[in-house]
Coordinates of C-alpha atoms and ligand atoms in Angstrom, one line a residue:
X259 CA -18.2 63.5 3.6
X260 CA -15.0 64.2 4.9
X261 CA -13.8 64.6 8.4
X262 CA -11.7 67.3 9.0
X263 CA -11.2 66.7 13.0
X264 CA -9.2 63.6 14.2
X265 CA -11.8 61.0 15.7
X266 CA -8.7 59.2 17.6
X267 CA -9.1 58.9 21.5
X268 CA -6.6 60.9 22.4
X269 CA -3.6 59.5 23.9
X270 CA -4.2 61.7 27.1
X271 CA -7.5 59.9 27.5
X272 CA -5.7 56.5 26.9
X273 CA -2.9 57.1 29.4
X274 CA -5.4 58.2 32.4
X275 CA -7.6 54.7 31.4
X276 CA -4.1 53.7 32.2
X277 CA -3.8 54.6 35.4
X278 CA -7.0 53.5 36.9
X279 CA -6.0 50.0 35.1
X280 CA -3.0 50.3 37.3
X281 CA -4.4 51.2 40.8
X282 CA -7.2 48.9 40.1
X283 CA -4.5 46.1 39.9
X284 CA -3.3 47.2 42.9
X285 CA -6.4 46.6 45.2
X286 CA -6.4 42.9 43.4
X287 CA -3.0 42.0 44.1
X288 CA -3.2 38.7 45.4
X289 CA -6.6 38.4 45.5
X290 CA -7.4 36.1 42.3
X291 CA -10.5 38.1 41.5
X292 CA -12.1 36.4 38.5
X293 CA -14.4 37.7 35.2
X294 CA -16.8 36.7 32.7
X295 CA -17.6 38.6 29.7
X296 CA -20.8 37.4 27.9
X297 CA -21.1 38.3 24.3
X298 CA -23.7 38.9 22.2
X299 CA -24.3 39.1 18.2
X300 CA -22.1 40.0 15.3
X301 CA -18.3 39.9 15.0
X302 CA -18.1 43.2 16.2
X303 CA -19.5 42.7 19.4
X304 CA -16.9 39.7 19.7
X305 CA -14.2 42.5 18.6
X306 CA -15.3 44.7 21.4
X307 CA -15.3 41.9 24.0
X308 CA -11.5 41.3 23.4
X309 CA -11.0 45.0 24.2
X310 CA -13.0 44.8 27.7
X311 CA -11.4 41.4 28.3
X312 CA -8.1 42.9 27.6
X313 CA -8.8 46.0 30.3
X314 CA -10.0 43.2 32.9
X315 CA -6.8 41.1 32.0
X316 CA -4.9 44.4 32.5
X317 CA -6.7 45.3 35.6
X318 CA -5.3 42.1 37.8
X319 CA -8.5 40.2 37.2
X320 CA -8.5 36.6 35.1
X321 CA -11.0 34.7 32.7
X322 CA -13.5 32.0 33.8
X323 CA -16.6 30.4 32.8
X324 CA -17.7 30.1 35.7
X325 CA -20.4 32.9 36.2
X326 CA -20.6 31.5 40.4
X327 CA -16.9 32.8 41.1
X328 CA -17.0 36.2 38.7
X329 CA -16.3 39.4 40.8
X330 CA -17.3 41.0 37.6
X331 CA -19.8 40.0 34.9
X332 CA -20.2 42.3 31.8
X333 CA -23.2 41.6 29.1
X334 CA -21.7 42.7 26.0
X335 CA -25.2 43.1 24.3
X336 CA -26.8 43.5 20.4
X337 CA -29.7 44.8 19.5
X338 CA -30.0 43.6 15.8
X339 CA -33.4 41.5 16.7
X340 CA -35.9 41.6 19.4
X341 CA -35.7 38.0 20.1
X342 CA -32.3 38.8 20.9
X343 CA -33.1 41.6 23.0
X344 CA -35.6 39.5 25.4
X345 CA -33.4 36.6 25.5
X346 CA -30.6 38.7 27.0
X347 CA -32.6 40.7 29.1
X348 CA -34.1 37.4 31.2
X349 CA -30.7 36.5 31.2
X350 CA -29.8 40.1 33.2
X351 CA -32.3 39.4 35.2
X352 CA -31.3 35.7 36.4
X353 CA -27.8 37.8 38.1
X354 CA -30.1 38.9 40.5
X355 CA -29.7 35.9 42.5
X356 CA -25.6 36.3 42.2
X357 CA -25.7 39.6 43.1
X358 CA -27.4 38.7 46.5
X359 CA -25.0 35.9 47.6
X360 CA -22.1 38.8 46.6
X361 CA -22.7 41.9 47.3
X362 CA -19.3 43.0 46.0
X363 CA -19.5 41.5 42.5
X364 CA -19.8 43.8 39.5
X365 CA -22.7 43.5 36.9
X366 CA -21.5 45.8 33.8
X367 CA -24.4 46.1 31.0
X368 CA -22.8 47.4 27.7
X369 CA -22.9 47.5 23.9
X370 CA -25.7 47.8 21.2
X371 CA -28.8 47.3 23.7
X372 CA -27.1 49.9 26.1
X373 CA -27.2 52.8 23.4
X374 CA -30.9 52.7 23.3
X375 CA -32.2 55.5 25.6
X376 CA -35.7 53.0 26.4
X377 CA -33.3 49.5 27.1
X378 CA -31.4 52.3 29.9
X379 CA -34.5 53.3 31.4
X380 CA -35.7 50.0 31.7
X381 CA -32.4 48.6 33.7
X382 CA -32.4 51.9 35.7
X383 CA -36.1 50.8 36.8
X384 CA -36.3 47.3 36.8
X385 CA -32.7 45.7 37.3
X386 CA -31.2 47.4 39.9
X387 CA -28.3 44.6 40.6
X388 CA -26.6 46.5 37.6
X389 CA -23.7 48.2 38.2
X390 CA -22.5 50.0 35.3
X391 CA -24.3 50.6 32.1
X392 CA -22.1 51.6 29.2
X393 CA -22.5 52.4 25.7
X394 CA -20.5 51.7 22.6
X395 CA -18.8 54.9 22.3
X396 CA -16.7 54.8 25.3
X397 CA -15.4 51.0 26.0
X398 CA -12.0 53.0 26.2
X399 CA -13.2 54.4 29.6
X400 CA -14.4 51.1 31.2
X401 CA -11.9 51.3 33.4
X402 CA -12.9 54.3 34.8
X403 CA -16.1 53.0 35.0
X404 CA -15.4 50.0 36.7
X405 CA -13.2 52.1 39.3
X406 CA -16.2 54.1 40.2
X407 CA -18.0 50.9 40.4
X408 CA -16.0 49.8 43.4
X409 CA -16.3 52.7 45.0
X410 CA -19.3 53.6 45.3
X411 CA -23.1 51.8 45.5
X412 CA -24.8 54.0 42.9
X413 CA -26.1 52.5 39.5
X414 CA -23.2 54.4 36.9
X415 CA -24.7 55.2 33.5
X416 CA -21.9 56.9 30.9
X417 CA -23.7 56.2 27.2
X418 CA -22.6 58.8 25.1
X419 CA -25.0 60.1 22.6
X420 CA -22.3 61.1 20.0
X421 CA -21.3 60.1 17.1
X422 CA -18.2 57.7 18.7
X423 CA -14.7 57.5 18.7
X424 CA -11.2 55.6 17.6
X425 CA -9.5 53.8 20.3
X426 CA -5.8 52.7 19.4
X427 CA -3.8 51.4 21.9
X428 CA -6.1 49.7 24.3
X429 CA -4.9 45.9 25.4
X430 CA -6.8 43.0 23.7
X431 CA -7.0 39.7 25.3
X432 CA -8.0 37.3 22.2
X433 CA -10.3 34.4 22.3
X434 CA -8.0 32.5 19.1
X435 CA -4.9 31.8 19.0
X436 CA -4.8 31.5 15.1
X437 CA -7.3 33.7 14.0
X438 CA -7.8 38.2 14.9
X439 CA -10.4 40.1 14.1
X440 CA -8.8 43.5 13.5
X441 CA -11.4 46.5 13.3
X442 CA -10.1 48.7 10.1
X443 CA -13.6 51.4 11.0
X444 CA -16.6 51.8 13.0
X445 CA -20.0 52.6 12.7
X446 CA -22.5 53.3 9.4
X447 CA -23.7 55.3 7.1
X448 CA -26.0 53.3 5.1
X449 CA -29.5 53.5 7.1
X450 CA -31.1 50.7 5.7
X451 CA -34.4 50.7 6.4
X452 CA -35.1 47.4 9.1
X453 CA -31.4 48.2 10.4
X454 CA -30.7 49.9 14.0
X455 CA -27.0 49.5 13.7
X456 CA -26.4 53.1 12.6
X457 CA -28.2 54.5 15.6
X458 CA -26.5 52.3 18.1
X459 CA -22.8 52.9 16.6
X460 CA -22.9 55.7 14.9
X461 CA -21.4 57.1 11.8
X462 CA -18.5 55.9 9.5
X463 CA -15.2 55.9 11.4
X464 CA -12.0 54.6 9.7
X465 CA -8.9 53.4 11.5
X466 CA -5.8 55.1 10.2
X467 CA -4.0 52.5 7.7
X468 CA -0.6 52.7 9.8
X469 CA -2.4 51.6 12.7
X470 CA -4.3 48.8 11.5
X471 CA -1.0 47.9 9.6
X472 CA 1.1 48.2 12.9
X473 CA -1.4 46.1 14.6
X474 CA -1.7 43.1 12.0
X475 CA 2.5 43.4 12.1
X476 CA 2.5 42.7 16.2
X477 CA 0.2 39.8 15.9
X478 CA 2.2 38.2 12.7
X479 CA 5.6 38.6 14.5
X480 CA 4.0 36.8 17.6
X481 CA 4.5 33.5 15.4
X482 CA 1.1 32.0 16.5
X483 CA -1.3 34.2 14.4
X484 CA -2.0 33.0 11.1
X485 CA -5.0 34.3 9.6
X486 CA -6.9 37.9 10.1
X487 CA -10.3 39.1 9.4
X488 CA -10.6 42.4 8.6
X489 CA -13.9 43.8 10.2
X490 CA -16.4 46.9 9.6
X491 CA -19.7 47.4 8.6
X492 CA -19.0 47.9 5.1
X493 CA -15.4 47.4 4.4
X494 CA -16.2 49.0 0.8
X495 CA -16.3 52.4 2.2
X496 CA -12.8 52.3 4.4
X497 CA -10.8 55.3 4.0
X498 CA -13.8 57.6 2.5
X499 CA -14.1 59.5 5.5
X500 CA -10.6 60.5 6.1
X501 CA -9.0 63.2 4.3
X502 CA -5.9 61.0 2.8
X503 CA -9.1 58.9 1.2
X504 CA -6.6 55.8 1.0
X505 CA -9.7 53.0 0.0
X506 CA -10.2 49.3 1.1
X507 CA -8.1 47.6 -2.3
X508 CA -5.1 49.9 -1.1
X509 CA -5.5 48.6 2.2
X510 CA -5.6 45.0 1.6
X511 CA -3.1 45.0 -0.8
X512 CA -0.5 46.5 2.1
X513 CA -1.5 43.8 4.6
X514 CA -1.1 41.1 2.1
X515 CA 2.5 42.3 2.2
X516 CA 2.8 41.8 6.0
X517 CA 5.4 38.7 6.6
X518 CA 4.4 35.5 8.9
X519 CA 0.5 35.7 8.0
X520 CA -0.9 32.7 5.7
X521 CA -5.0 34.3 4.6
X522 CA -6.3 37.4 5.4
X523 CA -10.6 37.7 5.1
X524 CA -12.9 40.5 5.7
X525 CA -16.1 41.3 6.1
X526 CA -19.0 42.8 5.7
X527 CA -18.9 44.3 2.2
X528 CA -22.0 46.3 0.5
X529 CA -22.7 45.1 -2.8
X530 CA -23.2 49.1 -3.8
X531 CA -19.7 49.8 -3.3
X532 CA -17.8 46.7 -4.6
X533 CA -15.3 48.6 -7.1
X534 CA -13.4 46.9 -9.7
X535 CA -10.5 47.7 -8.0
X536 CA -11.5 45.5 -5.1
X537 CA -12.1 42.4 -7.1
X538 CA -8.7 42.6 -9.1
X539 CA -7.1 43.2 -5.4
X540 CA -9.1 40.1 -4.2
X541 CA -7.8 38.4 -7.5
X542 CA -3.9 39.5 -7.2
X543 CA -3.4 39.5 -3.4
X544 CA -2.3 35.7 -2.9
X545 CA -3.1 35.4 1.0
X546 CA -6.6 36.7 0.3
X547 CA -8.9 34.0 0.4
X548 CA -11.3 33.1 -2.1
X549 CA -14.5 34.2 0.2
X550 CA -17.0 36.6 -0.3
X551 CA -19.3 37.3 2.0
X552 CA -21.9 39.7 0.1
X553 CA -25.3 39.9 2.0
X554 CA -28.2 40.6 -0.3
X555 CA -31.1 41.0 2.0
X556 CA -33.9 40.3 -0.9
X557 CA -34.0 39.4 -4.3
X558 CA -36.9 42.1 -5.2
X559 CA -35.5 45.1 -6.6
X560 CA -39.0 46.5 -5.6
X561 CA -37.9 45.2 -1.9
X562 CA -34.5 46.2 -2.2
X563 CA -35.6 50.0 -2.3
X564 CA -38.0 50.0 0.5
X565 CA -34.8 48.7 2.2
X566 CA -32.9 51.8 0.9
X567 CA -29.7 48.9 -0.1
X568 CA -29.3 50.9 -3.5
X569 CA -29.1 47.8 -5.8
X570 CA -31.3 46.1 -7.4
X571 CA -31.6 42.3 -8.2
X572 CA -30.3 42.3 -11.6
X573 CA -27.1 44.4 -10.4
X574 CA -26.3 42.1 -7.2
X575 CA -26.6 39.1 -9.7
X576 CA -24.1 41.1 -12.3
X577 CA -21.9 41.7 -9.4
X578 CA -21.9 38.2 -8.4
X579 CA -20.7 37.0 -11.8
X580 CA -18.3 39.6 -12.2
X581 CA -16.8 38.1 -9.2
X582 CA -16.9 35.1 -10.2
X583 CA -15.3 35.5 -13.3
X584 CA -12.3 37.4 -11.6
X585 CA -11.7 34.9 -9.1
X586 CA -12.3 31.3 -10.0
X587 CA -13.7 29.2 -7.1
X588 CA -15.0 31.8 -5.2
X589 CA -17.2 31.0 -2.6
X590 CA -20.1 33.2 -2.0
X591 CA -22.1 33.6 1.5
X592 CA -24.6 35.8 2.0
X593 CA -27.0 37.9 4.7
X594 CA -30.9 37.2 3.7
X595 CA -34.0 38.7 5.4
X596 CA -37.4 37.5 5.2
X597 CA -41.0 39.0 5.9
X598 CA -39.9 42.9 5.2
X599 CA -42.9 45.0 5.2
X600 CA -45.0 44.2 1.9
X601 CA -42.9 41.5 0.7
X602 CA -45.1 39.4 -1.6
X603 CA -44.9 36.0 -2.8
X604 CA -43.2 37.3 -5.9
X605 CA -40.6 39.0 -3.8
X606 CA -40.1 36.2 -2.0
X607 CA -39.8 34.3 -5.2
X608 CA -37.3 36.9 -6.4
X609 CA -35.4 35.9 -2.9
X610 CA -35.5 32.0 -3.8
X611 CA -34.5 32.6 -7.7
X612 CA -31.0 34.8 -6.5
X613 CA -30.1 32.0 -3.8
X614 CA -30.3 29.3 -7.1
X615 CA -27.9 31.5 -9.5
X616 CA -25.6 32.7 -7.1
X617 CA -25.6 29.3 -5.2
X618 CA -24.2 30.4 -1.5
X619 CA -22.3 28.1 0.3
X620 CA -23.3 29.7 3.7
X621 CA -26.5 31.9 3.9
X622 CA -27.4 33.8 7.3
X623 CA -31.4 33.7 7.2
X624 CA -33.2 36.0 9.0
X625 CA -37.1 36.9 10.4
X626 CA -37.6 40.4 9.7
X627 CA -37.5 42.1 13.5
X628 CA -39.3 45.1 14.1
X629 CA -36.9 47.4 15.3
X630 CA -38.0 50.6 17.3
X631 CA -36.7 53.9 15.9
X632 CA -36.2 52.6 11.9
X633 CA -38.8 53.5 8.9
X634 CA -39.2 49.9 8.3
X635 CA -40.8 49.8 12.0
X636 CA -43.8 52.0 10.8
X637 CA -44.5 50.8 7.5
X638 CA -47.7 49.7 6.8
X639 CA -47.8 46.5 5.7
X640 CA -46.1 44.7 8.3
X641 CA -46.4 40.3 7.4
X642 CA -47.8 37.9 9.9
X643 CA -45.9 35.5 11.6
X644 CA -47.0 32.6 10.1
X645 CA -46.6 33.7 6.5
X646 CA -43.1 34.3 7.9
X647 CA -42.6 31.0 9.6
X648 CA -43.3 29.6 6.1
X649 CA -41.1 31.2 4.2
X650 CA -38.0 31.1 6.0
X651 CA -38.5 27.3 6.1
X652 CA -38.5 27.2 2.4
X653 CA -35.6 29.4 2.3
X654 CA -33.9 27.2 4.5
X655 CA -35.1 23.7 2.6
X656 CA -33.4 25.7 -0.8
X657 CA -30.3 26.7 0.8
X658 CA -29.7 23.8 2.1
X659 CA -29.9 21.4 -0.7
X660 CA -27.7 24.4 -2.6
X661 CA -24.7 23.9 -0.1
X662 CA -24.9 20.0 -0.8
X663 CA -24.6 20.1 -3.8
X664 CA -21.8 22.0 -3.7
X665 CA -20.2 20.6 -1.1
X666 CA -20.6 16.9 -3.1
X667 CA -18.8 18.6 -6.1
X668 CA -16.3 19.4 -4.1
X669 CA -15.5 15.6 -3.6
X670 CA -12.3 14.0 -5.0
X671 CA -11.1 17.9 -5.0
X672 CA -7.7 19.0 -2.9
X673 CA -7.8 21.7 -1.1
X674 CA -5.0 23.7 1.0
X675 CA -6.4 24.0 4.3
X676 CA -5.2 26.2 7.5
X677 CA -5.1 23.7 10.5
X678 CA -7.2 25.2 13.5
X679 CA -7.0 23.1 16.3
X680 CA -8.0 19.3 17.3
X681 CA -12.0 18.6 16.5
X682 CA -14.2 19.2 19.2
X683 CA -16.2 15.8 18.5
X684 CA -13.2 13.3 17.9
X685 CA -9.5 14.0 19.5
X686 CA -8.4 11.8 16.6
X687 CA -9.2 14.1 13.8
X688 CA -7.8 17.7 13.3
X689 CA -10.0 20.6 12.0
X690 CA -9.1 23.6 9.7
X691 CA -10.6 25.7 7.0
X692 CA -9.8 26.0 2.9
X693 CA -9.3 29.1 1.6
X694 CA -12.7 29.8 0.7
X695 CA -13.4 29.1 4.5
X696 CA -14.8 25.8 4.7
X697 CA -14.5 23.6 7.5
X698 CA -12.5 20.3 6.4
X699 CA -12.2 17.5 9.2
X700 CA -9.1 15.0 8.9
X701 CA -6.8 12.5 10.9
X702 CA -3.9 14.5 12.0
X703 CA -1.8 15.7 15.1
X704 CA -1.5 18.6 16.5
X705 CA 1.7 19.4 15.2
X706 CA -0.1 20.4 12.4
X707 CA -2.0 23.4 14.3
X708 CA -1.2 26.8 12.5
X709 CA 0.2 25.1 9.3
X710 CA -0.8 24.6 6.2
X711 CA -2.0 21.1 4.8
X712 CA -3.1 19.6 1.3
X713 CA -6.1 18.2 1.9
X714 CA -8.2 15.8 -0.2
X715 CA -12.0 16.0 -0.1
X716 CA -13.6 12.7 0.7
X717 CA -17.1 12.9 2.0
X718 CA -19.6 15.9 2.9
X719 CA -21.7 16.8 6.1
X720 CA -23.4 19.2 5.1
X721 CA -21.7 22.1 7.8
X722 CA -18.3 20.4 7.4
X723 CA -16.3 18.2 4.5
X724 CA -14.4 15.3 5.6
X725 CA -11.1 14.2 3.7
X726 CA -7.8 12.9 3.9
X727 CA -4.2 14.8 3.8
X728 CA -2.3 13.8 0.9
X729 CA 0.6 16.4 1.3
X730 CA 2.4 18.6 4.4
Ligands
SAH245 N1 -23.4 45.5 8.0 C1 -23.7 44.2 7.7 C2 -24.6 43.5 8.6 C3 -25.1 44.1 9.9 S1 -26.4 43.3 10.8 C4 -24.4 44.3 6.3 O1 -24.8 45.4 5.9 O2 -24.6 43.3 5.7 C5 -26.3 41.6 10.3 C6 -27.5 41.2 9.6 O3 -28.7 41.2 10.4 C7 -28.0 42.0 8.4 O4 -27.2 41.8 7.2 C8 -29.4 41.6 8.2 O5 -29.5 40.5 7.4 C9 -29.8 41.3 9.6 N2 -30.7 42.3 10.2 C10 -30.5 43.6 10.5 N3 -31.6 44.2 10.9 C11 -32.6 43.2 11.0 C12 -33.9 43.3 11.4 N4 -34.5 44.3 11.8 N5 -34.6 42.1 11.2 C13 -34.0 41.0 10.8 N6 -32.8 40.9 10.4 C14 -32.0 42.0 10.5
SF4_246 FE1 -27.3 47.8 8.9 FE2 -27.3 48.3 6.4 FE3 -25.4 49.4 7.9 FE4 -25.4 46.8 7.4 S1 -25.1 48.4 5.9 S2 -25.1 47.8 9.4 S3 -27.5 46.3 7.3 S4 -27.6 49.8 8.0

């Protein structure tokens, strides 16, 4: 469907965010208030942490781990799993103790969690050291927020039931130095079954390509970025809900033009709407990298449709060679759930037999997670724990022994790798990625950092490949 009304924050809205960044700054002139923003789940959560950091940044506070010597903490939540959910929630409830030793700090509770109605209820009544809850429709107004938050004692609740908005010109403060995420849309349209990620963001919303463009262009002239991940929940379906319909190929193929960036990724893409035209764009855009990440979820076309992923295993396997053929080299990872509602042994089976012929070199496994408020939630057939337990361990066991093999073919190879930064476990040895995005480890300086390096592969680690450079 079509939009036919502009879904861009207005510039009005942006400019009065504006001005409560600036008086806020005011009352923390010389007062070296501090932040910590905690961040849970996917990529886009990490996206939407820059943003907030950014605001704070822009607001007169500065970063720190420290949790003791925040004047405001925010809990950037998801909601993807209910593991998740408790794990963050005792973690809330630990700030109580901060909260008493400071009565002026600033708990914010936002994101995924936040947009579900019983999650708000439960902070209202149970963790009243929060401050602000906030959904995430309306990060652009944080500021707002956090202005009413220091002027007044009330719990503030603004989570917007509606179907979201596009903020452009909000500041980001970035975690990397090398890499971006850059969001080209937001939200979902898919409604797969076990998913609460539509309710919680909403429908598709794409960026407009001049801004994304304008965007990448800033970072690239900054000299320091190198490499940028486009992000959405399906990437495939950029550009169908605006009227000018420009699609994802057309996209990349414009920011593969931009000057001063070395590899450009995205992610996620929907095997249902993979066109041709986004394989031969993959294929003819050099700073592309050779990665796909294509999430399958099951390999039981019986499975995939109580899922609602409209594919079925033969035609994710098809896809997969299609890519394959198009772009030798390519590295496939993948999304993979276990324990849906009915899934036999068979299906599971059908799950193993797709992770031997596509042969990922990076699989995310996941324990199916009721999720309140999704059809997969009240289907019948709902498997036990233990039969779940089980077969993510075998799923593992196979994956694993998948990625070394491929990683021991990869031996004797050379590889052009993007140098990152020095490794975290030896100060001698220098860390970067290949272009199909996997980690290589080698003796280097830092002078290297942000270049490009011929690297050859010596050994394999399983998570990492180890080798030495044989040309700068
Ligand atoms: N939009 C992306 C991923 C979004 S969520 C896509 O479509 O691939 C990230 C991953 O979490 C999903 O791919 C899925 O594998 C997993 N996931 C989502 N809901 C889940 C649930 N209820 N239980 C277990 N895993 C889930
Ligand atoms: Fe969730 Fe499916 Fe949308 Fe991915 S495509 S966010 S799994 S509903």
């Amino acid at each position: 469907m079509k939009r036919d009304k502009d879904v861009k924050v207005s510039e009005k809205e942006i400019e009065i965010q504006k001005t409560y960044m600036e008086q806020i700054r005011g009352l923390n002139a010389l007062q070296n208030k501090k932040f910590v923003v905690n961040t849970f789940g996917c990529q886009m959560s990490e996206s939407d942490s820059e943003k907030i950091a950014g605001m704070l940044v822009e607001m007169g506070y500065s970063q720190t781990e420290e949790v003791d010597q925040a004047d405001v903490i925010v809990f950037n939540t998801c909601c993807v799993r209910e593991h998740a959910e408790e794990k963050i929630l005792s973690r809330l409830g630990q700030l109580k103790a901060y909260k008493q030793n400071n009565r002026d700090l600033i708990i914010a509770f936002g994101g995924c969690m936040a947009q579900q109605l019983h999650v708000v209820e439960k902070i209202k009544k149970s963790y009243r050291h929060v401050d602000i809850i906030f959904g995430t429709h309306n990060i652009h107004r944080f500021p707002e927020l956090i202005y009413c938050a220091l002027s007044s004692n009330k719990m503030i609740t603004e989570v917007l039931d509606i179907d979201g908005v596009v903020p452009e010109g909000l500041p980001v403060s970035r975690k990397d130095g090398l890499k971006a995420w850059v969001n080209i849309m937001y939200g979902c349209n898919n409604f797969c079954t076990y998913c609460i990620v539509p309710y919680v963001r909403g429908r598709e919303r794409s960026r407009e390509p001049q801004d994304i463009v304008r965007e990448i262009q800033l970072l690239a002239s900054q000299g320091c970025y190198k490499e940028i991940t486009l992000l959405g929940q399906n990437v495939n379906s950029y550009g169908l809900d605006r009227k000018d319909g420009r699609a994802f190929p057309e996209l990349l193929r414009e920011v593969n033009k931009i000057d001063g960036l070395e590899r450009i990724r995205f992610m996620t893409s929907h095997p249902k709407d993979f066109s041709d035209d986004l394989i031969k764009a993959i294929s003819e855009c050099e700073k592309v990298g050779e990665h796909v990440h294509l999430p399958f979820q099951s390999g039981s076309t019986r499975i995939l449709k109580e899922m609602n992923r409209k594919y079925t295993k033969e035609q994710y396997l098809e896809l997969a060679e299609k890519i394959r053929n198009a772009v030798p080299g390519v590295s496939f990872t993948s999304d993979i759930i276990v324990g849906f509602p009915g899934e036999t042994e068979e299906d599971f089976e059908d799950t193993l037999d797709v992770v031997r012929k596509v042969r990922f070199d990076l699989v995310y496994t996941f324990i199916y997670s009721k999720r309140t408020g999704t059809p997969a939630a009240e289907m019948q057939e709902q498997i036990d724990d233990k039969t779940k337990k089980d077969r993510f361990d075998r799923l593992l066991e196979t994956v694993y022994s998948i990625v070394q093999e491929n990683n021991e073919a990869m031996i004797g190879k050379v590889e052009e790798v993007l140098v990152e930064s020095v490794s975290k476990n030896n100060d001698e040895m220098m860390t970067g990625r290949t272009r199909t995005n996997k980690i290589v480890n080698f003796a280097g300086d830092k002078s290297l950092i942000g270049k490009l390096v011929d690297v050859r592969i010596q050994s394999q680690h399983m998570w990492y490949l180890a080798g030495e450079i044989v040309a700068n």
